[in-house]
mmCIF file of C-alpha atoms in Angstrom:
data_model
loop_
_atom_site.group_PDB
_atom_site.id
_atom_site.type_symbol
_atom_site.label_atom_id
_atom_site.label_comp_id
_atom_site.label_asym_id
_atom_site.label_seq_id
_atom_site.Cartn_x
_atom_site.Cartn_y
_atom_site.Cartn_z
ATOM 1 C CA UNK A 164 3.240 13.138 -1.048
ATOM 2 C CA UNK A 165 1.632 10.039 -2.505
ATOM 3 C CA UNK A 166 5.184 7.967 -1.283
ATOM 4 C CA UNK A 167 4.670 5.781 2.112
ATOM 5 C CA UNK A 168 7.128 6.223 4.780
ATOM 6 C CA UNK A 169 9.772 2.654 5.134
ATOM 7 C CA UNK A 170 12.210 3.236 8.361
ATOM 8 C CA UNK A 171 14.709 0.570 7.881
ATOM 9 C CA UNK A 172 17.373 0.057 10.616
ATOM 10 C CA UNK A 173 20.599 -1.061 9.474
ATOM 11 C CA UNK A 174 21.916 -4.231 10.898
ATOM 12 C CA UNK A 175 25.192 -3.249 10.810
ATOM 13 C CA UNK A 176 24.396 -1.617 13.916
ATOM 14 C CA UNK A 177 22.926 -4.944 15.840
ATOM 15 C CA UNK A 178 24.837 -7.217 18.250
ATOM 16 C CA UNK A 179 25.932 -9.788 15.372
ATOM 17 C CA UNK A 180 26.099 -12.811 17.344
ATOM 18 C CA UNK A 181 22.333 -12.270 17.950
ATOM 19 C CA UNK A 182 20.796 -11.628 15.033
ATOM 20 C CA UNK A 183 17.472 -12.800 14.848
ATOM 21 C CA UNK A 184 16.553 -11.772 18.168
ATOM 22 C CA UNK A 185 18.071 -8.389 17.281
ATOM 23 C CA UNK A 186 15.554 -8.266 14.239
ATOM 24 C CA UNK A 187 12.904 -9.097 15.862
ATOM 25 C CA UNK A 188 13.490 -6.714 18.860
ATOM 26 C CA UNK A 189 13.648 -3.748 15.923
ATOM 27 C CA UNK A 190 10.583 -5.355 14.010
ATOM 28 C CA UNK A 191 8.423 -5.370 17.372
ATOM 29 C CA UNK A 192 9.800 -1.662 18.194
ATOM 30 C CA UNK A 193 7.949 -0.432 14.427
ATOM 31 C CA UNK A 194 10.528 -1.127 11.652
ATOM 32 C CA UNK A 195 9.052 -1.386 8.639
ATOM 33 C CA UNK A 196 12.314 -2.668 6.802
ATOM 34 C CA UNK A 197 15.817 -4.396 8.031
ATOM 35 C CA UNK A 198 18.398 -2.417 6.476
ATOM 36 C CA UNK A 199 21.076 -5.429 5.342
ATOM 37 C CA UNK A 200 24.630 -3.917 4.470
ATOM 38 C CA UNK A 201 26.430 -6.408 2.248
ATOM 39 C CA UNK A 202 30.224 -5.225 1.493
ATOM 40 C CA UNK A 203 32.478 -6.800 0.110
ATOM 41 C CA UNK A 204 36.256 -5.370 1.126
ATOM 42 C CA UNK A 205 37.065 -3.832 -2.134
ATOM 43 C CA UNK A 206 34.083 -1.419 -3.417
ATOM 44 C CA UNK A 207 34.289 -0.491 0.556
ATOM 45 C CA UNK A 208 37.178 -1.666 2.351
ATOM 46 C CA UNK A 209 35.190 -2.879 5.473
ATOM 47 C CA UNK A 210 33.504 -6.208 5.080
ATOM 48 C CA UNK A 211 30.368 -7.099 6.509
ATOM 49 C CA UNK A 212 27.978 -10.009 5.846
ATOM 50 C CA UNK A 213 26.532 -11.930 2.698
ATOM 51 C CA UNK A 214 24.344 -14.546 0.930
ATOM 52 C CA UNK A 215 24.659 -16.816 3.686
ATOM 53 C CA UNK A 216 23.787 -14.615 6.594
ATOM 54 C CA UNK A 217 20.585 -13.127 5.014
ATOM 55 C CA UNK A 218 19.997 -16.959 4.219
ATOM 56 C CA UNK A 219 20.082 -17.428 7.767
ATOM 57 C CA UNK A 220 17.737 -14.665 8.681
ATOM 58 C CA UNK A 221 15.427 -15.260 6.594
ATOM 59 C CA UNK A 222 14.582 -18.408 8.050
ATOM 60 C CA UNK A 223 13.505 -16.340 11.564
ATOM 61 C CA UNK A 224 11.778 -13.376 9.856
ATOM 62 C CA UNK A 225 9.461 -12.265 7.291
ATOM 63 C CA UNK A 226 10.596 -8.732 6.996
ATOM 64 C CA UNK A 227 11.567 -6.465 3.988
ATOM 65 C CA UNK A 228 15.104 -7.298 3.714
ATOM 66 C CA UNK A 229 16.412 -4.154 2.078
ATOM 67 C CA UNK A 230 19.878 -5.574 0.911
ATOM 68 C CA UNK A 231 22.224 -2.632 0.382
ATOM 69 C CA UNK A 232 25.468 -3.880 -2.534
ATOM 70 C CA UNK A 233 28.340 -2.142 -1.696
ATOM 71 C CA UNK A 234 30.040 -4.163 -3.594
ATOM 72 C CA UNK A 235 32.833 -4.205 -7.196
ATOM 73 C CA UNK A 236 30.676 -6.909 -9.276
ATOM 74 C CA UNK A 237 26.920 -6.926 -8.216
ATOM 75 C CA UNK A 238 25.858 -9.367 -11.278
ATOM 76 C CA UNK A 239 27.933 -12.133 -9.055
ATOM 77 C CA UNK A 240 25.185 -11.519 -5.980
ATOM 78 C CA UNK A 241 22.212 -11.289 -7.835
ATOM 79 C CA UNK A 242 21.937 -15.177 -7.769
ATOM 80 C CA UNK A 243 23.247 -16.457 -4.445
ATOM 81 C CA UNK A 244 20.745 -13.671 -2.754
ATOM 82 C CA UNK A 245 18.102 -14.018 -4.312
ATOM 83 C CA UNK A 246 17.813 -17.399 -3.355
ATOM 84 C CA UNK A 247 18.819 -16.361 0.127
ATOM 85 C CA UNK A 248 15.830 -14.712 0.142
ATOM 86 C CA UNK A 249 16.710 -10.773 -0.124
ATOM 87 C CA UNK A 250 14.121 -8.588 -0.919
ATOM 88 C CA UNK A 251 15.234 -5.780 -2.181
ATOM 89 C CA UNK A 252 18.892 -5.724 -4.486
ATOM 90 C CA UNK A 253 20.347 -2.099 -4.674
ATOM 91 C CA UNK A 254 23.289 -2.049 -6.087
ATOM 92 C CA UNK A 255 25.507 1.350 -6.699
ATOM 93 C CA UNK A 256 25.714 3.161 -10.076
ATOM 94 C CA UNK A 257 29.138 3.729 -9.825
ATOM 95 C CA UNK A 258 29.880 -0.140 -10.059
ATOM 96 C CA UNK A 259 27.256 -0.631 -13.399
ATOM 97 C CA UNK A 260 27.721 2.129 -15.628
ATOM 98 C CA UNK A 261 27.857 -0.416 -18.614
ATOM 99 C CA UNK A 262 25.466 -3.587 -17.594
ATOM 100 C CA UNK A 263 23.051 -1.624 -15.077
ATOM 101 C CA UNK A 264 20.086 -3.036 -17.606
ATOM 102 C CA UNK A 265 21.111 -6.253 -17.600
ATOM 103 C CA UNK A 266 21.023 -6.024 -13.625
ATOM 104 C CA UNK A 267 17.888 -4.504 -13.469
ATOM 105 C CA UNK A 268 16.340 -7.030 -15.878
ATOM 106 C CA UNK A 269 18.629 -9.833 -13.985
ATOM 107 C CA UNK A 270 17.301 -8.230 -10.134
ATOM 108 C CA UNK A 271 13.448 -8.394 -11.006
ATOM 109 C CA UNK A 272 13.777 -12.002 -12.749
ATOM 110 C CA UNK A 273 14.721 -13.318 -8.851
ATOM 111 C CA UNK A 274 11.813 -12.044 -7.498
ATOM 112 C CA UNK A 275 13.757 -8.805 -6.092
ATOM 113 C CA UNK A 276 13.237 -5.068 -5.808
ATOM 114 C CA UNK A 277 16.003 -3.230 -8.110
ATOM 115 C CA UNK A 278 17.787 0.150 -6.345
ATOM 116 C CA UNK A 279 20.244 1.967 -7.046
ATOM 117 C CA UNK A 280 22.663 4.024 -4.507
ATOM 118 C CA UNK A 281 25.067 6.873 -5.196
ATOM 119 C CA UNK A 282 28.117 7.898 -3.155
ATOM 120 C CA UNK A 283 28.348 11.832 -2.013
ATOM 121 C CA UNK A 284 30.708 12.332 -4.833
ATOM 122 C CA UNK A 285 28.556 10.773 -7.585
ATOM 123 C CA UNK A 286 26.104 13.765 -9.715
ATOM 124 C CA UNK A 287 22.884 13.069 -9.186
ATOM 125 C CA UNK A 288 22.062 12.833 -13.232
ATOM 126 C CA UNK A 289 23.693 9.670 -13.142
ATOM 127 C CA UNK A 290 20.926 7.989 -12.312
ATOM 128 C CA UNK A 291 17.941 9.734 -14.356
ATOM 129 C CA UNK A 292 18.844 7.104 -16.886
ATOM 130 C CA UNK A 293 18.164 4.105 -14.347
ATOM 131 C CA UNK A 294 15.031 5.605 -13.014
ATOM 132 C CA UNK A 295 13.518 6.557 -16.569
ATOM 133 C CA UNK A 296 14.334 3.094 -18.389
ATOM 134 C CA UNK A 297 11.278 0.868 -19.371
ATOM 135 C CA UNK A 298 12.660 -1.706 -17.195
ATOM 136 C CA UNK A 299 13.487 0.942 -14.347
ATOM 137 C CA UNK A 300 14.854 0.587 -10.727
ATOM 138 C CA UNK A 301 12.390 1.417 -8.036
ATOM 139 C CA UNK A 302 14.264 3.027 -5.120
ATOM 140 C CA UNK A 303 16.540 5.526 -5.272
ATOM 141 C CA UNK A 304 19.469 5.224 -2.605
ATOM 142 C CA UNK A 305 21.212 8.680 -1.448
ATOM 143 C CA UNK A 306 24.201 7.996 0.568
ATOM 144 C CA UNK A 307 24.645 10.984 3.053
ATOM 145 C CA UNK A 308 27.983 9.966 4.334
ATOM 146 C CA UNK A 309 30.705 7.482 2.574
ATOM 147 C CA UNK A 310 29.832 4.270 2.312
ATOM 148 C CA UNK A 311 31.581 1.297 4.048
ATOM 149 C CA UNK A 312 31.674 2.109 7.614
ATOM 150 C CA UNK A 313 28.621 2.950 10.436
ATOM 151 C CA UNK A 314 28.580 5.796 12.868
ATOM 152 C CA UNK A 315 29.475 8.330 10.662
ATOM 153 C CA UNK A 316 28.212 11.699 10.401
ATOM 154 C CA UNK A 317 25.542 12.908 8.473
ATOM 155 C CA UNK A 318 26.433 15.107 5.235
ATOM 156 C CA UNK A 319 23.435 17.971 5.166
ATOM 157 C CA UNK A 320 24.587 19.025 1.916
ATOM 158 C CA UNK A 321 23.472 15.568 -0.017
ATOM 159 C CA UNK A 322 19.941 17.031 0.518
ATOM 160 C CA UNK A 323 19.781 18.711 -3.056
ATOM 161 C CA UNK A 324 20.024 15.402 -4.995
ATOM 162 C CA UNK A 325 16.895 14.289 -2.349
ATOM 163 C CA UNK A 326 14.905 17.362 -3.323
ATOM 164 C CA UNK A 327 15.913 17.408 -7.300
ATOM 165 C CA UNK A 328 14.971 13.704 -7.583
ATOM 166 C CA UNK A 329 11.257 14.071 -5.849
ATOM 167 C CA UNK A 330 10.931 17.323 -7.823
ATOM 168 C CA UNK A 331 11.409 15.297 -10.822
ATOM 169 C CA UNK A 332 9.697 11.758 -9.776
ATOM 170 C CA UNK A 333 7.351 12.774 -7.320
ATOM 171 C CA UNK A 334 6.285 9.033 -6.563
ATOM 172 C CA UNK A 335 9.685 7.164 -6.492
ATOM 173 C CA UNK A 336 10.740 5.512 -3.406
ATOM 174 C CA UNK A 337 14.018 7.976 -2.129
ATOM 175 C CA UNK A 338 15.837 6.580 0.646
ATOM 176 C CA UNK A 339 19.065 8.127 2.684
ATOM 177 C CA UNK A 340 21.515 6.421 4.563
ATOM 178 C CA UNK A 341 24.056 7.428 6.668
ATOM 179 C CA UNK A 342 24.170 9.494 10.199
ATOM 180 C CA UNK A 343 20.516 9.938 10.208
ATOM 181 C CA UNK A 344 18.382 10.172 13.388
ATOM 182 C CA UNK A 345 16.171 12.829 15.591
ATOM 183 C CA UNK A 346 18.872 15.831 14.988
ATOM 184 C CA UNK A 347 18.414 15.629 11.219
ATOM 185 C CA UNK A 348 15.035 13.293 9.752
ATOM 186 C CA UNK A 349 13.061 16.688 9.590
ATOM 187 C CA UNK A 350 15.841 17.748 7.290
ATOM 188 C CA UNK A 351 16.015 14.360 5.077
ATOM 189 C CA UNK A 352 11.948 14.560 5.125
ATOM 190 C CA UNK A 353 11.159 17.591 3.932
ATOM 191 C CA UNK A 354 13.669 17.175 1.142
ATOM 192 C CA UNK A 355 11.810 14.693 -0.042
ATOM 193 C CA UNK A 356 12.842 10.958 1.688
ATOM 194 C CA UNK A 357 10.709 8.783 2.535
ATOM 195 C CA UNK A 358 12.787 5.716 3.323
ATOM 196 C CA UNK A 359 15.256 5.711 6.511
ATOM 197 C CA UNK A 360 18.095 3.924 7.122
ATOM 198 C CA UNK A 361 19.234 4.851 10.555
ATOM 199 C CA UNK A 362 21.606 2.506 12.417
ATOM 200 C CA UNK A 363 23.462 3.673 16.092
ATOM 201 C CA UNK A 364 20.605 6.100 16.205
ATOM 202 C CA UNK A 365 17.761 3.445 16.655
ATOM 203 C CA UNK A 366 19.680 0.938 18.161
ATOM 204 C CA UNK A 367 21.732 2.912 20.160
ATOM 205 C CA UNK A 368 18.902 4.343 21.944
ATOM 206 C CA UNK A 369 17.047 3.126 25.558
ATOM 207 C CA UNK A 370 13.755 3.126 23.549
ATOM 208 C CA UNK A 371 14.042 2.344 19.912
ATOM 209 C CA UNK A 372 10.053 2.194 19.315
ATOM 210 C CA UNK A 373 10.234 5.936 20.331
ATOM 211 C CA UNK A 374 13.154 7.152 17.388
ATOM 212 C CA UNK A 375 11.450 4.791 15.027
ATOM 213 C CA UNK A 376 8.222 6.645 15.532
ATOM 214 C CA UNK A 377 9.516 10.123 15.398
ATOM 215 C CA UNK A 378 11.283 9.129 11.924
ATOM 216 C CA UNK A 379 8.283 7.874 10.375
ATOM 217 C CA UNK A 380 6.027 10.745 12.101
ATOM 218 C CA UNK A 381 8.349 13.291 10.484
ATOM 219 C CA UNK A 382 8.026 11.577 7.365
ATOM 220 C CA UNK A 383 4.533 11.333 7.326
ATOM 221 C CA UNK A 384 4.540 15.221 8.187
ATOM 222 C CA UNK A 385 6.538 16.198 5.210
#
């Protein structure tokens, strides 16, 4: 698989009040990527952090920030996070059936990464259209449980969409998110992911550098 393996923990799972140390504790144990969960309380009704935080962050780090919109209007972010210094802007498909080009177009002119994410309930052909445009996105996001809340558990059954996407774009970046850890990566792997969001499973354990190396090891396997 000509794809290179990105575990990004999700900072929704870090001690909040320490933030950068928390980053740089994940960073130092192999993360490739810091997962950032931005949510706004009405796409998802839990509401997490923003423009100002990954501002903030930035300022301590030089990691990927993989910023992950759950949010009603994503054109509103694109802006205040770019300048915050986000580095990659995926916002869901369900929120941008009718400007999603203008996003893209909007994403890439702040120096960002465009993504797009799809709930469990969303058919995967809705985002062909996004991945095949001349301006495309360049990550596919595969939610595996429903998005707004950490912890949960991980839906097996969201592998087909994994393994029909890399069937059909064998070199797009495919990332999951939700429940994953050492139980299920060989699962998300061999369908065809190679970027990890994993959250309470990395830093939840005694020895994060060991779960972050048996993600990407499974990865790289696959």
């Amino acid at each position: 698989m000509g794809v290179t393996p990105n575990i990004a923990p999700s900072m929704l799972s870090a001690d909040f009040a320490n933030l950068s140390s928390e980053a740089h504790r994940i960073l130092n144990s192999g993360a490739d990527w810091l997962h950032m969960d931005v949510m706004d309380g009405h796409f998802v009704p839990n509401l997490t952090i923003g423009a100002p935080v990954i501002e903030s962050l930035r300022k301590h780090t030089t990691a990927y920030l993989d910023c992950h919109m759950m949010v009603t209007n994503p054109l509103d972010y694109v802006e205040p996070l770019g300048k915050a210094g986000a580095s990659g802007f995926t916002f869901h498909v369900e929120t941008s059936k009718d400007n999603w080009q203008e996003l893209i177009q909007m994403i890439k002119s702040h120096g960002m990464r465009p993504g797009v994410a799809l709930n469990p309930g969303t058919p995967i052909g809705e985002v062909y259209p996004l991945v095949e445009a001349e301006r495309p996105v360049e990550m596919v996001l595969v939610m595996t449980v429903e998005p707004g809340f950490g912890g949960q558990k991980f839906m097996p059954e969201m592998m087909d969409k994994v393994r029909i996407l890399r069937k059909r774009y064998p070199l797009l970046d495919i990332e999951v998110d939700g429940g994953l850890g050492p139980s299920n990566i060989d699962m998300a792997a061999s369908a065809g992911a190679n970027c990890i969001v994993a959250g309470s499973s990395v830093f939840g354990a005694s020895e994060p550098a060991e779960v972050i190396s048996l993600l990407r090891s499974s990865v790289q396997k696959a």
